[in-house]
Short mmCIF file of C-alpha atoms in Angstrom, two decimals:
data_model
loop_
_atom_site.label_atom_id
_atom_site.label_comp_id
_atom_site.label_asym_id
_atom_site.label_seq_id
_atom_site.Cartn_x
_atom_site.Cartn_y
_atom_site.Cartn_z
CA UNK A 2 -108.30 124.62 -6.50
CA UNK A 3 -104.87 126.20 -6.59
CA UNK A 4 -101.96 123.93 -5.69
CA UNK A 5 -98.44 125.25 -5.06
CA UNK A 6 -95.15 123.39 -4.72
CA UNK A 7 -93.86 124.22 -1.24
CA UNK A 8 -90.06 124.16 -1.00
CA UNK A 9 -90.39 123.62 2.76
CA UNK A 10 -92.47 120.43 2.53
CA UNK A 11 -91.04 119.41 -0.86
CA UNK A 12 -94.56 118.59 -2.04
CA UNK A 13 -97.33 120.23 -4.02
CA UNK A 14 -100.02 121.41 -1.61
CA UNK A 15 -103.53 122.80 -1.83
CA UNK A 16 -103.20 126.51 -1.13
CA UNK A 17 -105.04 127.69 1.98
CA UNK A 18 -104.25 131.27 2.99
CA UNK A 19 -104.29 132.24 6.65
CA UNK A 20 -107.18 134.62 6.04
CA UNK A 21 -109.76 133.39 3.53
CA UNK A 22 -109.65 135.34 0.27
CA UNK A 23 -106.44 137.20 1.18
CA UNK A 24 -102.83 136.50 0.23
CA UNK A 25 -99.84 138.11 1.94
CA UNK A 26 -96.81 137.50 -0.26
CA UNK A 27 -93.22 138.59 0.34
CA UNK A 28 -90.54 138.20 -2.33
CA UNK A 29 -86.88 139.04 -1.83
CA UNK A 30 -85.92 141.78 -4.29
CA UNK A 31 -82.79 143.38 -5.65
CA UNK A 32 -79.57 144.55 -4.06
CA UNK A 33 -79.22 147.76 -6.02
CA UNK A 34 -75.57 148.19 -6.91
CA UNK A 35 -75.66 147.30 -10.63
CA UNK A 36 -78.02 146.74 -13.55
CA UNK A 37 -80.44 143.80 -13.48
CA UNK A 38 -79.43 140.80 -15.58
CA UNK A 39 -81.57 138.13 -17.23
CA UNK A 40 -81.51 135.93 -14.14
CA UNK A 41 -83.15 138.80 -12.25
CA UNK A 42 -85.64 139.13 -15.12
CA UNK A 43 -86.70 135.54 -14.56
CA UNK A 44 -87.39 136.14 -10.88
CA UNK A 45 -89.23 139.42 -11.51
CA UNK A 46 -91.44 137.99 -14.27
CA UNK A 47 -92.07 134.67 -12.50
CA UNK A 48 -93.49 136.29 -9.37
CA UNK A 49 -95.31 138.89 -11.44
CA UNK A 50 -97.16 135.99 -13.08
CA UNK A 51 -97.85 134.52 -9.63
CA UNK A 52 -99.40 137.71 -8.29
CA UNK A 53 -101.37 138.23 -11.53
CA UNK A 54 -102.91 134.76 -11.30
CA UNK A 55 -103.71 135.15 -7.60
CA UNK A 56 -105.57 138.39 -8.38
CA UNK A 57 -107.29 136.84 -11.42
CA UNK A 58 -108.43 134.02 -9.10
CA UNK A 59 -110.20 136.53 -6.87
CA UNK A 60 -107.70 136.88 -4.04
CA UNK A 61 -106.99 140.24 -2.39
CA UNK A 62 -103.21 140.24 -2.68
CA UNK A 63 -100.81 142.27 -0.56
CA UNK A 64 -97.52 141.87 -2.41
CA UNK A 65 -94.27 143.10 -0.87
CA UNK A 66 -90.94 143.00 -2.69
CA UNK A 67 -88.08 144.67 -0.88
CA UNK A 68 -85.03 146.63 -1.99
CA UNK A 69 -81.68 146.06 -0.30
CA UNK A 70 -80.09 149.51 -0.26
CA UNK A 71 -77.34 148.88 2.32
CA UNK A 72 -74.78 146.20 1.57
CA UNK A 73 -71.02 145.68 1.20
CA UNK A 74 -71.30 145.69 -2.61
CA UNK A 75 -73.21 148.97 -2.58
CA UNK A 76 -70.63 150.57 -0.29
CA UNK A 77 -67.81 149.30 -2.52
CA UNK A 78 -69.54 150.74 -5.62
CA UNK A 79 -69.99 154.10 -3.92
CA UNK A 80 -66.34 154.27 -2.88
CA UNK A 81 -65.13 153.19 -6.34
CA UNK A 82 -67.25 155.79 -8.13
CA UNK A 83 -66.80 158.61 -5.62
CA UNK A 84 -70.55 158.89 -5.05
CA UNK A 85 -72.62 158.81 -1.89
CA UNK A 86 -74.33 155.54 -1.14
CA UNK A 87 -77.85 156.90 -1.66
CA UNK A 88 -76.82 158.28 -5.07
CA UNK A 89 -75.74 154.79 -6.14
CA UNK A 90 -78.92 153.16 -4.87
CA UNK A 91 -81.28 155.78 -6.32
CA UNK A 92 -79.68 155.42 -9.75
CA UNK A 93 -79.97 151.64 -9.82
CA UNK A 94 -83.49 151.68 -8.36
CA UNK A 95 -84.52 153.91 -11.28
CA UNK A 96 -82.76 151.51 -13.67
CA UNK A 97 -84.54 148.53 -12.10
CA UNK A 98 -87.90 150.25 -12.45
CA UNK A 99 -87.12 150.95 -16.12
CA UNK A 100 -86.44 147.23 -16.64
CA UNK A 101 -89.67 146.30 -14.86
CA UNK A 102 -91.75 148.65 -16.99
CA UNK A 103 -90.17 147.25 -20.14
CA UNK A 104 -91.02 143.68 -19.13
CA UNK A 105 -94.56 144.51 -18.03
CA UNK A 106 -93.76 143.71 -14.38
CA UNK A 107 -96.28 145.44 -12.13
CA UNK A 108 -94.93 147.31 -9.13
CA UNK A 109 -95.57 145.49 -5.84
CA UNK A 110 -98.06 146.92 -3.36
CA UNK A 111 -95.15 147.82 -1.09
CA UNK A 112 -91.48 148.23 -2.00
CA UNK A 113 -89.69 148.81 1.31
CA UNK A 114 -86.04 149.75 1.50
CA UNK A 115 -83.82 148.17 4.10
CA UNK A 116 -82.54 151.51 5.40
CA UNK A 117 -86.11 152.44 6.40
CA UNK A 118 -86.38 149.51 8.83
CA UNK A 119 -83.17 149.57 10.86
CA UNK A 120 -85.13 150.14 14.08
CA UNK A 121 -87.24 147.04 13.44
CA UNK A 122 -84.08 145.04 12.75
CA UNK A 123 -82.55 146.11 16.05
CA UNK A 124 -85.76 145.07 17.83
CA UNK A 125 -85.46 141.56 16.38
CA UNK A 126 -81.79 141.36 17.34
CA UNK A 127 -82.71 142.37 20.89
CA UNK A 128 -85.33 139.63 21.06
CA UNK A 129 -82.81 137.09 19.81
CA UNK A 130 -80.31 138.14 22.51
CA UNK A 131 -83.01 137.83 25.15
CA UNK A 132 -83.81 134.34 23.82
CA UNK A 133 -80.16 133.28 23.97
CA UNK A 134 -79.81 133.08 20.18
CA UNK A 135 -77.56 136.10 19.55
CA UNK A 136 -74.27 137.30 21.01
CA UNK A 137 -71.80 140.11 20.43
CA UNK A 138 -68.38 138.83 19.40
CA UNK A 139 -65.00 140.34 20.26
CA UNK A 140 -64.89 142.17 16.91
CA UNK A 141 -68.14 143.99 17.72
CA UNK A 142 -70.36 142.05 15.34
CA UNK A 143 -73.60 140.57 16.67
CA UNK A 144 -74.04 137.00 15.43
CA UNK A 145 -76.84 134.45 15.40
CA UNK A 146 -76.05 131.21 17.23
CA UNK A 147 -77.02 128.62 14.62
CA UNK A 148 -76.69 125.57 16.85
CA UNK A 149 -79.07 127.15 19.34
CA UNK A 150 -81.96 127.00 16.84
CA UNK A 151 -83.26 123.45 16.63
CA UNK A 152 -84.93 123.79 13.23
CA UNK A 153 -81.93 125.08 11.29
CA UNK A 154 -81.72 123.40 7.87
CA UNK A 155 -85.40 122.51 7.49
CA UNK A 156 -85.84 124.57 4.31
CA UNK A 157 -82.65 123.62 2.50
CA UNK A 158 -82.42 120.09 3.84
CA UNK A 159 -78.89 120.73 5.07
CA UNK A 160 -77.85 119.26 8.42
CA UNK A 161 -75.47 121.05 10.74
CA UNK A 162 -73.01 118.18 10.48
CA UNK A 163 -72.91 118.56 6.70
CA UNK A 164 -72.25 122.28 6.80
CA UNK A 165 -68.54 123.04 6.92
CA UNK A 166 -66.75 126.32 7.38
CA UNK A 167 -65.64 127.73 4.04
CA UNK A 168 -68.70 126.47 2.11
CA UNK A 169 -71.01 129.47 1.79
CA UNK A 170 -69.98 130.39 5.37
CA UNK A 171 -66.95 132.62 5.91
CA UNK A 172 -64.44 131.47 8.51
CA UNK A 173 -64.31 134.08 11.26
CA UNK A 174 -62.31 133.45 14.43
CA UNK A 175 -64.45 135.98 16.34
CA UNK A 176 -67.50 133.74 15.95
CA UNK A 177 -68.23 131.07 18.52
CA UNK A 178 -69.06 128.71 15.67
CA UNK A 179 -68.10 129.11 11.99
CA UNK A 180 -71.74 128.39 11.05
CA UNK A 181 -73.00 131.46 12.91
CA UNK A 182 -74.06 134.40 10.74
CA UNK A 183 -73.97 138.11 11.31
CA UNK A 184 -77.02 140.09 12.41
CA UNK A 185 -75.29 143.43 13.00
CA UNK A 186 -71.94 144.47 11.53
CA UNK A 187 -69.70 146.66 13.60
CA UNK A 188 -68.74 149.83 11.71
CA UNK A 189 -65.28 150.12 10.20
CA UNK A 190 -63.50 153.44 10.59
CA UNK A 191 -62.83 153.80 6.86
CA UNK A 192 -66.46 153.32 5.85
CA UNK A 193 -68.58 156.36 4.90
CA UNK A 194 -70.62 157.95 7.74
CA UNK A 195 -73.93 157.33 5.97
CA UNK A 196 -73.37 153.57 6.26
CA UNK A 197 -73.41 153.63 10.08
CA UNK A 198 -76.29 153.59 12.54
CA UNK A 199 -76.20 153.94 16.32
CA UNK A 200 -77.27 150.84 18.21
CA UNK A 201 -76.94 149.17 21.62
CA UNK A 202 -73.96 147.37 20.09
CA UNK A 203 -72.17 150.50 18.91
CA UNK A 204 -72.15 152.07 15.46
CA UNK A 205 -72.75 149.62 12.67
CA UNK A 206 -75.18 148.40 10.02
CA UNK A 207 -77.51 145.44 9.63
CA UNK A 208 -76.51 142.12 8.16
CA UNK A 209 -78.20 141.09 4.95
CA UNK A 210 -80.48 138.37 6.32
CA UNK A 211 -82.07 140.40 9.13
CA UNK A 212 -83.43 142.95 6.66
CA UNK A 213 -86.13 140.71 5.18
CA UNK A 214 -87.22 139.41 8.57
CA UNK A 215 -87.87 142.96 9.71
CA UNK A 216 -89.64 144.16 6.57
CA UNK A 217 -91.88 141.11 6.13
CA UNK A 218 -92.95 141.16 9.80
CA UNK A 219 -93.60 144.91 9.80
CA UNK A 220 -95.63 145.02 6.59
CA UNK A 221 -97.42 141.65 6.52
CA UNK A 222 -97.22 140.12 10.01
CA UNK A 223 -96.67 136.41 10.57
CA UNK A 224 -97.05 133.84 9.26
CA UNK A 225 -96.76 134.92 5.63
CA UNK A 226 -98.92 133.06 3.16
CA UNK A 227 -96.14 132.94 0.54
CA UNK A 228 -92.46 133.78 0.74
CA UNK A 229 -90.54 133.66 -2.53
CA UNK A 230 -87.29 134.44 -4.24
CA UNK A 231 -84.59 133.29 -6.60
CA UNK A 232 -83.03 129.81 -6.47
CA UNK A 233 -79.81 130.97 -4.83
CA UNK A 234 -81.67 132.41 -1.83
CA UNK A 235 -82.90 129.10 -0.42
CA UNK A 236 -79.58 128.74 1.40
CA UNK A 237 -78.27 130.58 3.27
CA UNK A 238 -80.56 133.64 3.03
CA UNK A 239 -83.98 132.07 3.48
CA UNK A 240 -82.69 129.46 5.91
CA UNK A 241 -81.27 132.26 8.03
CA UNK A 242 -84.48 134.28 7.74
CA UNK A 243 -86.40 131.36 9.18
CA UNK A 244 -83.95 130.92 12.05
CA UNK A 245 -83.87 134.56 13.14
CA UNK A 246 -87.59 135.27 12.64
CA UNK A 247 -88.88 132.11 14.29
CA UNK A 248 -86.17 132.41 16.94
CA UNK A 249 -87.43 135.88 17.82
CA UNK A 250 -91.20 135.46 17.50
CA UNK A 251 -91.93 131.70 17.51
CA UNK A 252 -94.39 130.11 15.09
CA UNK A 253 -93.72 129.93 11.35
CA UNK A 254 -92.24 132.64 9.17
CA UNK A 255 -94.16 131.47 6.09
CA UNK A 256 -96.60 128.68 5.26
CA UNK A 257 -95.52 128.34 1.61
CA UNK A 258 -92.00 128.84 0.24
CA UNK A 259 -91.58 129.33 -3.51
CA UNK A 260 -88.31 129.45 -5.49
CA UNK A 261 -88.03 129.97 -9.22
CA UNK A 262 -85.54 127.93 -11.18
CA UNK A 263 -82.16 129.22 -12.33
CA UNK A 264 -81.35 130.77 -15.69
CA UNK A 265 -78.41 128.81 -17.04
CA UNK A 266 -75.58 129.66 -19.43
CA UNK A 267 -73.52 126.69 -20.55
CA UNK A 268 -74.70 124.61 -17.56
CA UNK A 269 -73.83 127.34 -15.06
CA UNK A 270 -76.24 129.74 -13.33
CA UNK A 271 -76.21 133.24 -14.77
CA UNK A 272 -74.73 135.53 -12.12
CA UNK A 273 -72.55 138.58 -11.72
CA UNK A 274 -70.06 136.62 -9.63
CA UNK A 275 -69.41 134.23 -12.54
CA UNK A 276 -69.23 137.05 -15.08
CA UNK A 277 -71.55 135.20 -17.48
CA UNK A 278 -74.46 137.57 -17.25
CA UNK A 279 -76.27 139.68 -19.81
CA UNK A 280 -78.28 142.64 -18.60
CA UNK A 281 -81.94 143.20 -19.38
CA UNK A 282 -81.14 146.51 -21.07
CA UNK A 283 -78.50 144.93 -23.30
CA UNK A 284 -81.14 142.49 -24.49
CA UNK A 285 -84.14 144.73 -25.19
CA UNK A 286 -82.89 148.30 -25.60
CA UNK A 287 -83.77 150.19 -28.76
CA UNK A 288 -80.22 150.72 -29.99
CA UNK A 289 -77.47 151.04 -27.39
CA UNK A 290 -78.50 151.83 -23.81
CA UNK A 291 -76.22 154.49 -22.35
CA UNK A 292 -74.28 153.15 -19.38
CA UNK A 293 -74.75 156.40 -17.45
CA UNK A 294 -78.52 156.63 -17.97
CA UNK A 295 -80.95 154.79 -15.72
CA UNK A 296 -83.89 155.05 -18.15
CA UNK A 297 -83.50 153.84 -21.73
CA UNK A 298 -85.50 153.46 -24.95
CA UNK A 299 -87.07 150.00 -25.17
CA UNK A 300 -87.78 147.85 -28.21
CA UNK A 301 -91.34 146.76 -27.35
CA UNK A 302 -91.27 143.67 -29.57
CA UNK A 303 -88.05 142.38 -28.03
CA UNK A 304 -89.18 143.28 -24.51
CA UNK A 305 -92.33 141.19 -24.85
CA UNK A 306 -90.28 138.43 -26.43
CA UNK A 307 -88.09 138.32 -23.31
CA UNK A 308 -91.14 138.12 -21.06
CA UNK A 309 -92.59 135.39 -23.29
CA UNK A 310 -89.25 133.52 -23.22
CA UNK A 311 -89.57 133.36 -19.41
CA UNK A 312 -93.33 132.76 -19.17
CA UNK A 313 -93.46 129.82 -21.57
CA UNK A 314 -91.30 127.81 -19.17
CA UNK A 315 -92.51 126.55 -15.79
CA UNK A 316 -91.16 128.87 -13.12
CA UNK A 317 -89.43 126.07 -11.17
CA UNK A 318 -87.64 124.52 -14.16
CA UNK A 319 -84.05 125.40 -15.04
CA UNK A 320 -84.00 127.53 -18.18
CA UNK A 321 -81.14 127.86 -20.63
CA UNK A 322 -80.15 131.17 -22.17
CA UNK A 323 -78.76 131.14 -25.70
CA UNK A 324 -79.30 133.61 -28.56
CA UNK A 325 -80.97 130.79 -30.51
CA UNK A 326 -83.49 130.30 -27.71
CA UNK A 327 -84.41 133.98 -27.91
CA UNK A 328 -84.88 133.63 -31.68
CA UNK A 329 -87.18 130.67 -31.06
CA UNK A 330 -89.17 132.67 -28.50
CA UNK A 331 -89.48 135.59 -30.91
CA UNK A 332 -90.75 133.31 -33.67
CA UNK A 333 -93.30 131.70 -31.35
CA UNK A 334 -94.59 135.05 -30.05
CA UNK A 335 -94.83 136.28 -33.65
CA UNK A 336 -97.18 133.39 -34.42
CA UNK A 337 -99.55 134.46 -31.66
CA UNK A 338 -99.52 138.07 -32.83
CA UNK A 339 -100.02 136.93 -36.42
CA UNK A 340 -103.31 135.32 -35.37
CA UNK A 341 -104.40 138.61 -33.79
CA UNK A 342 -103.45 140.46 -36.96
CA UNK A 343 -105.25 137.97 -39.19
CA UNK A 344 -108.49 137.97 -37.16
CA UNK A 345 -109.72 141.03 -35.30
CA UNK A 346 -110.44 139.90 -31.70
CA UNK A 347 -113.88 140.43 -30.21
CA UNK A 348 -114.10 142.37 -26.94
CA UNK A 349 -116.20 139.92 -24.94
CA UNK A 350 -113.51 139.17 -22.35
CA UNK A 351 -112.66 135.74 -20.92
CA UNK A 352 -115.25 133.00 -21.13
CA UNK A 353 -114.03 130.58 -18.45
CA UNK A 354 -116.45 127.89 -19.71
CA UNK A 355 -114.65 127.77 -23.08
CA UNK A 356 -112.44 124.62 -23.33
CA UNK A 357 -109.12 126.40 -23.86
CA UNK A 358 -109.86 128.85 -21.04
CA UNK A 359 -110.53 125.87 -18.80
CA UNK A 360 -107.24 124.29 -19.89
CA UNK A 361 -105.49 127.61 -19.18
CA UNK A 362 -107.02 127.76 -15.70
CA UNK A 363 -106.22 124.13 -14.93
CA UNK A 364 -102.59 124.73 -15.86
CA UNK A 365 -102.26 127.88 -13.77
CA UNK A 366 -103.96 126.25 -10.79
CA UNK A 367 -101.36 123.48 -11.03
CA UNK A 368 -98.45 125.34 -9.43
CA UNK A 369 -98.67 128.31 -11.82
CA UNK A 370 -97.85 126.15 -14.84
CA UNK A 371 -97.55 128.99 -17.33
CA UNK A 372 -96.05 126.57 -19.87
CA UNK A 373 -99.36 124.72 -20.02
CA UNK A 374 -101.24 128.03 -20.13
CA UNK A 375 -99.18 129.14 -23.15
CA UNK A 376 -100.04 125.86 -24.87
CA UNK A 377 -103.71 126.84 -24.55
CA UNK A 378 -102.91 130.18 -26.21
CA UNK A 379 -101.46 128.39 -29.24
CA UNK A 380 -104.58 126.23 -29.50
CA UNK A 381 -106.67 129.41 -29.60
CA UNK A 382 -104.36 130.94 -32.23
CA UNK A 383 -104.80 127.85 -34.41
CA UNK A 384 -108.56 128.01 -33.99
CA UNK A 385 -108.68 131.72 -34.81
CA UNK A 386 -106.61 131.26 -37.98
CA UNK A 387 -108.43 128.13 -39.14
CA UNK A 388 -111.99 129.32 -38.55
CA UNK A 389 -111.50 133.09 -38.87
CA UNK A 390 -112.95 133.04 -35.35
CA UNK A 391 -113.10 136.48 -33.71
CA UNK A 392 -114.24 134.90 -30.44
CA UNK A 393 -111.16 132.64 -30.31
CA UNK A 394 -108.94 135.65 -31.12
CA UNK A 395 -110.65 137.56 -28.29
CA UNK A 396 -110.01 134.72 -25.86
CA UNK A 397 -106.39 134.60 -27.03
CA UNK A 398 -105.85 138.28 -26.34
CA UNK A 399 -107.71 138.28 -23.00
CA UNK A 400 -105.99 135.17 -21.63
CA UNK A 401 -102.66 136.48 -22.87
CA UNK A 402 -103.31 139.59 -20.80
CA UNK A 403 -103.52 137.46 -17.65
CA UNK A 404 -99.88 136.51 -18.32
CA UNK A 405 -98.92 140.07 -19.28
CA UNK A 406 -98.73 139.22 -22.99
CA UNK A 407 -100.40 140.08 -26.33
CA UNK A 408 -101.60 143.57 -25.45
CA UNK A 409 -99.71 145.48 -28.17
CA UNK A 410 -101.33 146.48 -31.45
CA UNK A 411 -100.34 143.71 -33.89
CA UNK A 412 -99.51 146.10 -36.73
CA UNK A 413 -97.25 148.22 -34.51
CA UNK A 414 -95.73 145.04 -33.04
CA UNK A 415 -94.69 143.70 -36.43
CA UNK A 416 -93.36 147.07 -37.56
CA UNK A 417 -90.85 147.08 -34.68
CA UNK A 418 -87.45 145.70 -35.69
CA UNK A 419 -86.02 142.68 -33.91
CA UNK A 420 -82.50 141.36 -33.53
CA UNK A 421 -83.94 137.96 -32.68
CA UNK A 422 -84.80 136.52 -36.05
CA UNK A 423 -82.89 133.92 -38.03
CA UNK A 424 -82.09 136.50 -40.71
CA UNK A 425 -80.83 139.03 -38.19
CA UNK A 426 -78.66 136.43 -36.50
CA UNK A 427 -77.14 135.38 -39.82
CA UNK A 428 -76.47 138.98 -40.83
CA UNK A 429 -75.16 139.97 -37.41
CA UNK A 430 -77.47 143.01 -37.42
CA UNK A 431 -81.11 143.81 -36.64
CA UNK A 432 -83.62 142.70 -39.22
CA UNK A 433 -85.16 145.47 -41.22
CA UNK A 434 -82.32 147.90 -41.80
CA UNK A 435 -84.81 150.10 -43.64
CA UNK A 436 -86.53 152.68 -41.47
CA UNK A 437 -90.31 152.97 -41.38
CA UNK A 438 -90.44 156.02 -43.66
CA UNK A 439 -88.45 154.27 -46.39
CA UNK A 440 -90.62 151.15 -46.08
CA UNK A 441 -93.82 153.19 -46.36
CA UNK A 442 -92.44 154.93 -49.44
CA UNK A 443 -91.64 151.62 -51.14
CA UNK A 444 -95.07 150.21 -50.22
CA UNK A 445 -96.70 153.29 -51.78
CA UNK A 446 -94.54 152.98 -54.90
CA UNK A 447 -95.50 149.32 -55.20
CA UNK A 448 -99.19 150.27 -54.97
CA UNK A 449 -98.75 152.78 -57.78
CA UNK A 450 -96.90 150.20 -59.89
CA UNK A 451 -99.74 147.71 -59.43
CA UNK A 452 -102.30 150.34 -60.45
CA UNK A 453 -100.22 151.04 -63.56
CA UNK A 454 -100.07 147.26 -64.15
CA UNK A 455 -96.30 147.38 -63.87
CA UNK A 456 -96.23 144.04 -62.09
CA UNK A 457 -92.53 143.52 -62.70
CA UNK A 458 -91.73 146.64 -60.68
CA UNK A 459 -94.24 145.66 -57.99
CA UNK A 460 -92.65 142.22 -57.67
CA UNK A 461 -89.16 143.77 -57.57
CA UNK A 462 -90.19 146.03 -54.69
CA UNK A 463 -91.64 143.07 -52.79
CA UNK A 464 -88.39 141.17 -53.33
CA UNK A 465 -86.32 144.17 -52.21
CA UNK A 466 -88.36 144.49 -49.02
CA UNK A 467 -88.24 140.77 -48.32
CA UNK A 468 -84.45 140.83 -48.64
CA UNK A 469 -84.46 143.54 -45.96
CA UNK A 470 -86.61 141.37 -43.68
CA UNK A 471 -89.94 143.05 -44.53
CA UNK A 472 -92.99 140.96 -45.38
CA UNK A 473 -96.08 142.43 -47.11
CA UNK A 474 -99.69 141.40 -46.52
CA UNK A 475 -102.12 142.56 -49.21
CA UNK A 476 -105.57 143.10 -47.72
CA UNK A 477 -108.96 143.50 -49.45
CA UNK A 478 -109.63 146.96 -50.86
CA UNK A 479 -106.03 147.54 -51.91
CA UNK A 480 -104.62 147.97 -48.37
CA UNK A 481 -101.10 146.62 -47.82
CA UNK A 482 -99.72 146.03 -44.31
CA UNK A 483 -96.06 145.42 -43.73
CA UNK A 484 -94.23 143.67 -40.94
CA UNK A 485 -90.67 142.94 -40.03
CA UNK A 486 -89.92 139.23 -40.20
#
């Protein structure tokens, strides 16, 4: 039986959806004003693995991941670049989708945009006013009255007495209490017209938190089976979602709350605000990704390496980004692909009675422990190599597919260059400076030298290729396959 760690209860619980066999899952998505960084990649891949395992377990999943396309940062970007707000958001939505495709992240069943649900947001705000939980301040903003909601702090574990103005909560003299948060922002005269909506409170735009309450209620109804997001959303975003949704409708917003762990750089969380981020495209682009192009050429070997780097860690654990850790992930993924290249997999599909498949399932049913599932993949790779076992190789490939891994052709995989090898890191350049045509020519010349019994020349060519990061595998019948180390 599937067990999930619930941030709300702070315990691992047996998963029981509201409707048997169905899962309604809402995950907070991107604010689209810039390119996605590796911290975003961790969230995207982590919840992609969650929805994949839920579907593999037989659940009918309705997965919603929203897009925030109205926000102060988006408006600032539009003003700075002289573009309309929707031009900024469309560009970065396309860029986000390019990153998702590269990482093998499936599109959610629904991908609502905040600007499509302003009416639903105003309805919730009206309900909160009627319930005495919202008020319009002197500056025109409509705020949520935090102290009026008895359950505030139950997700994050923060008490009202511990929360002080200036710590994640902006001091605003127009608020009745510095802990109160904005539901509706009054329009500023200098802001572009497209950022303003008419409302009972005058022209304005929604606050950030109210967006997800409206979209999750409209598309999935309440209570949600699973609500998820990145580690920084637990407070204040998800805490505020709970307060405004439950304050408006009663009951629970979600039965299970899931938060992935942070991606760290030198003991600090990777984030744009800290300036320590690296974008997905910088990490996996084939060559240099143009800054003015949303879609870019992807290095498939490096893209799968990045997904593997994320998947082989438990989603709740902190994860450290360093170039050396990417090299280690690339080497480990190479070992799995080497088993698939050495032994042609059978096509029988997953045999869930097989011991390693059972270990894989047990790990995934234990709070989506993909780290344990990957360990089962390495056991299968060892078995395939040791016993020349096509069945084990088939299990390896099929179970890898459940995690979104190991679906590339092994020969093509190894012929893709990678910057994430020890040799490449030492040289400060991608391994395999030789292009494919030159490599093929040298392999052919080596074959001719061997036929002519010029073994010195054949050995010299092998040494030349190895120095360039190219390894040769001589197969029966005179076939030689090459791969980039």
